[in-house]
PDB file of C-alpha atoms in Angstrom:
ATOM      1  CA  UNK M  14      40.502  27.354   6.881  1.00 93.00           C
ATOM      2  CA  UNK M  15      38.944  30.253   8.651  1.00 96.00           C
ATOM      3  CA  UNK M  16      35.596  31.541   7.994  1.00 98.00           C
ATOM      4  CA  UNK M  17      35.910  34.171   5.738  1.00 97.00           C
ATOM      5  CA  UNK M  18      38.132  31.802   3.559  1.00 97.00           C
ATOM      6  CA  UNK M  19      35.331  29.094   3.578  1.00 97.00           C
ATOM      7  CA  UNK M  20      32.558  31.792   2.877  1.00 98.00           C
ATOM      8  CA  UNK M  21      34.657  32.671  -0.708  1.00 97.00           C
ATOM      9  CA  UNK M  22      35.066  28.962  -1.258  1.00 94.00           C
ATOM     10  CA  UNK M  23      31.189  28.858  -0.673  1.00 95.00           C
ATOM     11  CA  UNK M  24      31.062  31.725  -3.505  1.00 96.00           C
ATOM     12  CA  UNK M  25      33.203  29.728  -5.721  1.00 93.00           C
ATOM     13  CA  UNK M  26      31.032  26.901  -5.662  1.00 92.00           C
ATOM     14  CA  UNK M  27      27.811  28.514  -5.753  1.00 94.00           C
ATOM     15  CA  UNK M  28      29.071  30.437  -9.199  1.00 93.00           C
ATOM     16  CA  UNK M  29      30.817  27.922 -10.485  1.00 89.00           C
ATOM     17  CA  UNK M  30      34.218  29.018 -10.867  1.00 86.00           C
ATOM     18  CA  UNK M  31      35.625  26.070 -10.719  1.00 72.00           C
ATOM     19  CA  UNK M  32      36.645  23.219  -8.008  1.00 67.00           C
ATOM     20  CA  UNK M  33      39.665  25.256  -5.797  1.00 73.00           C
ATOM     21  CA  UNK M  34      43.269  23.916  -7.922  1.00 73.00           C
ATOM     22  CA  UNK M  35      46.290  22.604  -6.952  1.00 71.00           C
ATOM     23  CA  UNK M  36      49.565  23.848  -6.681  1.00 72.00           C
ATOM     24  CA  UNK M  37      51.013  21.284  -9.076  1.00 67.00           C
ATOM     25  CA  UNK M  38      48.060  21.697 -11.682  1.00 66.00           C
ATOM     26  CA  UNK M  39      49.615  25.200 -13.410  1.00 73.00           C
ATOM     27  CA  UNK M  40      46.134  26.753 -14.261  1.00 76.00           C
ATOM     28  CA  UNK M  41      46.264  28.904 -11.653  1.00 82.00           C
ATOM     29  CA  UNK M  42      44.472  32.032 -13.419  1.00 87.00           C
ATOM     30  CA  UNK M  43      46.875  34.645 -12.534  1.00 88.00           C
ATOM     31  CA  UNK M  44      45.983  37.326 -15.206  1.00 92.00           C
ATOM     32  CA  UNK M  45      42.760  37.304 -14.055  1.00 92.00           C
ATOM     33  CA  UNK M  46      43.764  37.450  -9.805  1.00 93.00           C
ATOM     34  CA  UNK M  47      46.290  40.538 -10.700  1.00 96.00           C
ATOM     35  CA  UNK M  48      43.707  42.031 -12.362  1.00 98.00           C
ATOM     36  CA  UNK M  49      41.127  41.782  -9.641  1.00 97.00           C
ATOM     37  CA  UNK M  50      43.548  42.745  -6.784  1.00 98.00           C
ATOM     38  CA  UNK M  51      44.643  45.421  -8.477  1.00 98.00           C
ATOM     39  CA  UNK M  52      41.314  47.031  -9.268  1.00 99.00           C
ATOM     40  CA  UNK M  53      40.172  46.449  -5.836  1.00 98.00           C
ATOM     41  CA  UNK M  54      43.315  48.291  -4.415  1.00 99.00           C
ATOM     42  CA  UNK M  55      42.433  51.105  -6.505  1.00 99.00           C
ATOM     43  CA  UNK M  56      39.374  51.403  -5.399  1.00 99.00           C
ATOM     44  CA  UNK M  57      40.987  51.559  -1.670  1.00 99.00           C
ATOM     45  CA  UNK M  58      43.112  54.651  -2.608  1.00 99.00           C
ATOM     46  CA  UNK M  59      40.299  56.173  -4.238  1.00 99.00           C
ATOM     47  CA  UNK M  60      38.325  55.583  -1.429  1.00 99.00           C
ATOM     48  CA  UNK M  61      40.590  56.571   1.066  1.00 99.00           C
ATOM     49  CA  UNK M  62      42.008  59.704  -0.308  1.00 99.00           C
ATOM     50  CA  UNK M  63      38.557  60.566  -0.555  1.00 99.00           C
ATOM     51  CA  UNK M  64      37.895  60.262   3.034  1.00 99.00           C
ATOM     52  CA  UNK M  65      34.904  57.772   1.709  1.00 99.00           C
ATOM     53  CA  UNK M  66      34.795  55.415   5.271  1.00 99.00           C
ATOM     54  CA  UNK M  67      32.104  53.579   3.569  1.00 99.00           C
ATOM     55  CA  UNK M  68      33.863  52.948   0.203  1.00 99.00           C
ATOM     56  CA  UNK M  69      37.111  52.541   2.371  1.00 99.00           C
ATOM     57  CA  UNK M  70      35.414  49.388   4.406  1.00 99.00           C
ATOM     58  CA  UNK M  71      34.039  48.454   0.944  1.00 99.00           C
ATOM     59  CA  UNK M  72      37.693  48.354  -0.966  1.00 99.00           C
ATOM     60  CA  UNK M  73      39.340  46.140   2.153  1.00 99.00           C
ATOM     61  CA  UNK M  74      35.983  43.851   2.129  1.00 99.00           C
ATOM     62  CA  UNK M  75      36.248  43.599  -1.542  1.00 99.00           C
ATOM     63  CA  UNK M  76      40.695  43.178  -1.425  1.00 98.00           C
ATOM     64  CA  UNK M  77      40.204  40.851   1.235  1.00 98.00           C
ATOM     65  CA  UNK M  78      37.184  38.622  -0.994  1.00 98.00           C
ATOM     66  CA  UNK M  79      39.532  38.559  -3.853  1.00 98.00           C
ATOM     67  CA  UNK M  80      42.875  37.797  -1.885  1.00 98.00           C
ATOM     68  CA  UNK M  81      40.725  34.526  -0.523  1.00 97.00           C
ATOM     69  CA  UNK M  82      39.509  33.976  -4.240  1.00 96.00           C
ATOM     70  CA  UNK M  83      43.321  33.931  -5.438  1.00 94.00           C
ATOM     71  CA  UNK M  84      43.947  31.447  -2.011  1.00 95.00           C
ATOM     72  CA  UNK M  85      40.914  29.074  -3.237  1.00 94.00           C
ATOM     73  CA  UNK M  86      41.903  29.205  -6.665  1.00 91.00           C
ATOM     74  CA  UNK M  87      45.290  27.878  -5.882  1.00 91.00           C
ATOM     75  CA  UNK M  88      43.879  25.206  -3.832  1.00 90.00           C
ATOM     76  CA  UNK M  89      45.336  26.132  -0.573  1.00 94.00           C
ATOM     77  CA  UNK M  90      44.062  27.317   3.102  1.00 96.00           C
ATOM     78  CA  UNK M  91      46.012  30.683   3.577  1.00 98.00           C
ATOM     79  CA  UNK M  92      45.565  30.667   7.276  1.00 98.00           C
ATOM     80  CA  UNK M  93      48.888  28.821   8.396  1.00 98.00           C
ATOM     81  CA  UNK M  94      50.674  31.375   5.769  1.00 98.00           C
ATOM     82  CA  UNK M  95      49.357  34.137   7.315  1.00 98.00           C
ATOM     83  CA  UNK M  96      50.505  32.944  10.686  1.00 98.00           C
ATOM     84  CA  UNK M  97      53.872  32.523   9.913  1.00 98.00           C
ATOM     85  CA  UNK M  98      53.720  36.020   8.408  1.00 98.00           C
ATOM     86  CA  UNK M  99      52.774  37.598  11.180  1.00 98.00           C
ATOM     87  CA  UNK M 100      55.407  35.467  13.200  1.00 97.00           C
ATOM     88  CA  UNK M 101      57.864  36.728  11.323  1.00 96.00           C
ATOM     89  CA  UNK M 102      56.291  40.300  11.485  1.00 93.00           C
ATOM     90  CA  UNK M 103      56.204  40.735  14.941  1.00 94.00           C
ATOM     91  CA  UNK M 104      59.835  39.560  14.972  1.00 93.00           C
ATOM     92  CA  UNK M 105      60.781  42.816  13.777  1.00 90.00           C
ATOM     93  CA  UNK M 106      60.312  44.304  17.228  1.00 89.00           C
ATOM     94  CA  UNK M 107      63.730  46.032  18.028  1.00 85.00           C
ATOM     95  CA  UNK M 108      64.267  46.960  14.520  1.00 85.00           C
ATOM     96  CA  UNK M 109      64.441  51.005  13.259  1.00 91.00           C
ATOM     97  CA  UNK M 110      61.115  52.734  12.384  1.00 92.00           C
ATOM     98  CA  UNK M 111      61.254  55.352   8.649  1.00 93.00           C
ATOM     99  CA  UNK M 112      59.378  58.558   9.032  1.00 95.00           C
ATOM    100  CA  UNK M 113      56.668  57.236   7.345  1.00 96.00           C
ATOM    101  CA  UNK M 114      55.852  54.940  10.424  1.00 91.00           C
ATOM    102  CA  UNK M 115      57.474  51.634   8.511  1.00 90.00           C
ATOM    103  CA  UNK M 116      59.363  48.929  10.725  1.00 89.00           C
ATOM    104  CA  UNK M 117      62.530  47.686   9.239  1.00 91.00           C
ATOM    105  CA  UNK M 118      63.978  44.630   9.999  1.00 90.00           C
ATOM    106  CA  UNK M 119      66.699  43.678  12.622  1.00 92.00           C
ATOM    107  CA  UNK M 120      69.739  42.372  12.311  1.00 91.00           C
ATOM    108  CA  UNK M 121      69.321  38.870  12.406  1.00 91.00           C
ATOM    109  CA  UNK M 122      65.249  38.547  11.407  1.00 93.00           C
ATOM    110  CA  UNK M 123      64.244  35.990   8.950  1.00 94.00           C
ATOM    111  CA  UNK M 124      61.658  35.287   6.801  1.00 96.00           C
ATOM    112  CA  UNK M 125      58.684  33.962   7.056  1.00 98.00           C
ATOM    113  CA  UNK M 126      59.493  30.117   6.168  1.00 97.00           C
ATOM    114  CA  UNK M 127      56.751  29.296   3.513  1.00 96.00           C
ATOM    115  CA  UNK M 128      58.664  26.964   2.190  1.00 95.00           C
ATOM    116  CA  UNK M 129      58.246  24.538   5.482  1.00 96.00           C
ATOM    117  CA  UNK M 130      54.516  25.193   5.542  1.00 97.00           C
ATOM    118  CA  UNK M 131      54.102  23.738   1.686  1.00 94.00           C
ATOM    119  CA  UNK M 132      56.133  20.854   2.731  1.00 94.00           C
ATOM    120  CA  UNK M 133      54.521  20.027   6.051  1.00 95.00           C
ATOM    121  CA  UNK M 134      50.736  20.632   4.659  1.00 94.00           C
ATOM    122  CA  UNK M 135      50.964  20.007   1.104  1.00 90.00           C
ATOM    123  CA  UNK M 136      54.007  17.855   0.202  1.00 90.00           C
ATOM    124  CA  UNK M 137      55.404  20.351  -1.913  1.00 84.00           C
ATOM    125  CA  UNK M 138      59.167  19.913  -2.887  1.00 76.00           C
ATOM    126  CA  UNK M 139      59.896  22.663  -4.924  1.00 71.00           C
ATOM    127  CA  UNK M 140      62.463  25.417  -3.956  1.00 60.00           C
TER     128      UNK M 140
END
């Protein structure tokens, strides 16, 4: 778990929000993770169409805070996800670019494989 992970797990505890869940419990609070995401990410477009650099580092601080919250809350450490993310990001090299500055995939990428990470680190079967 990096440290900005652990810090929000520190939060969680400190407030009592609860001991982080499992993935097999079903109480993730997903109304409630939606809802703070999404507020937060309006705040970033506010923010940032503003020009607002201050609120703009506040929004991604806050996104980020809230994105580890929804990571605690389901029990898990988000770090190996995010590596195999950005694995399967950077295998996009030699793809096409949009005009909007967007990589698109190449023929042959694949996904990031999730799936494996659940198995390897937290036994879990589902598909």
């Amino acid at each position: 778990m990096n440290e900005a992970q652990r810090q929000v797990l520190e939060f969680h505890e400190a407030f009592e929000l609860g001991a982080p869940g499992s993935l097999d419990e079903g109480n993730f609070p997903a109304e409630l993770r939606i809802r703070l995401i999404e507020e937060e990410a309006s705040e970033f477009a506010e923010a940032a169409r503003a020009g607002d650099v201050v609120g703009t580092i506040d929004a991604l601080c806050d996104l980020l805070y809230v994105t580890y919250g929804a990571a605690v809350s389901l029990g898990i450490d988000i770090e190996p996800f995010f590596g195999e993310v950005h694995r399967s990001n950077m295998a996009k090299r030699g793809g096409s670019r949009r005009a909007d500055g967007k990589w698109l995939k190449p023929a042959g990428w694949q996904p990031p494989d999730l799936q494996r990470i659940l198995r390897e680190r937290y036994g879990w079967i589902r598909e």
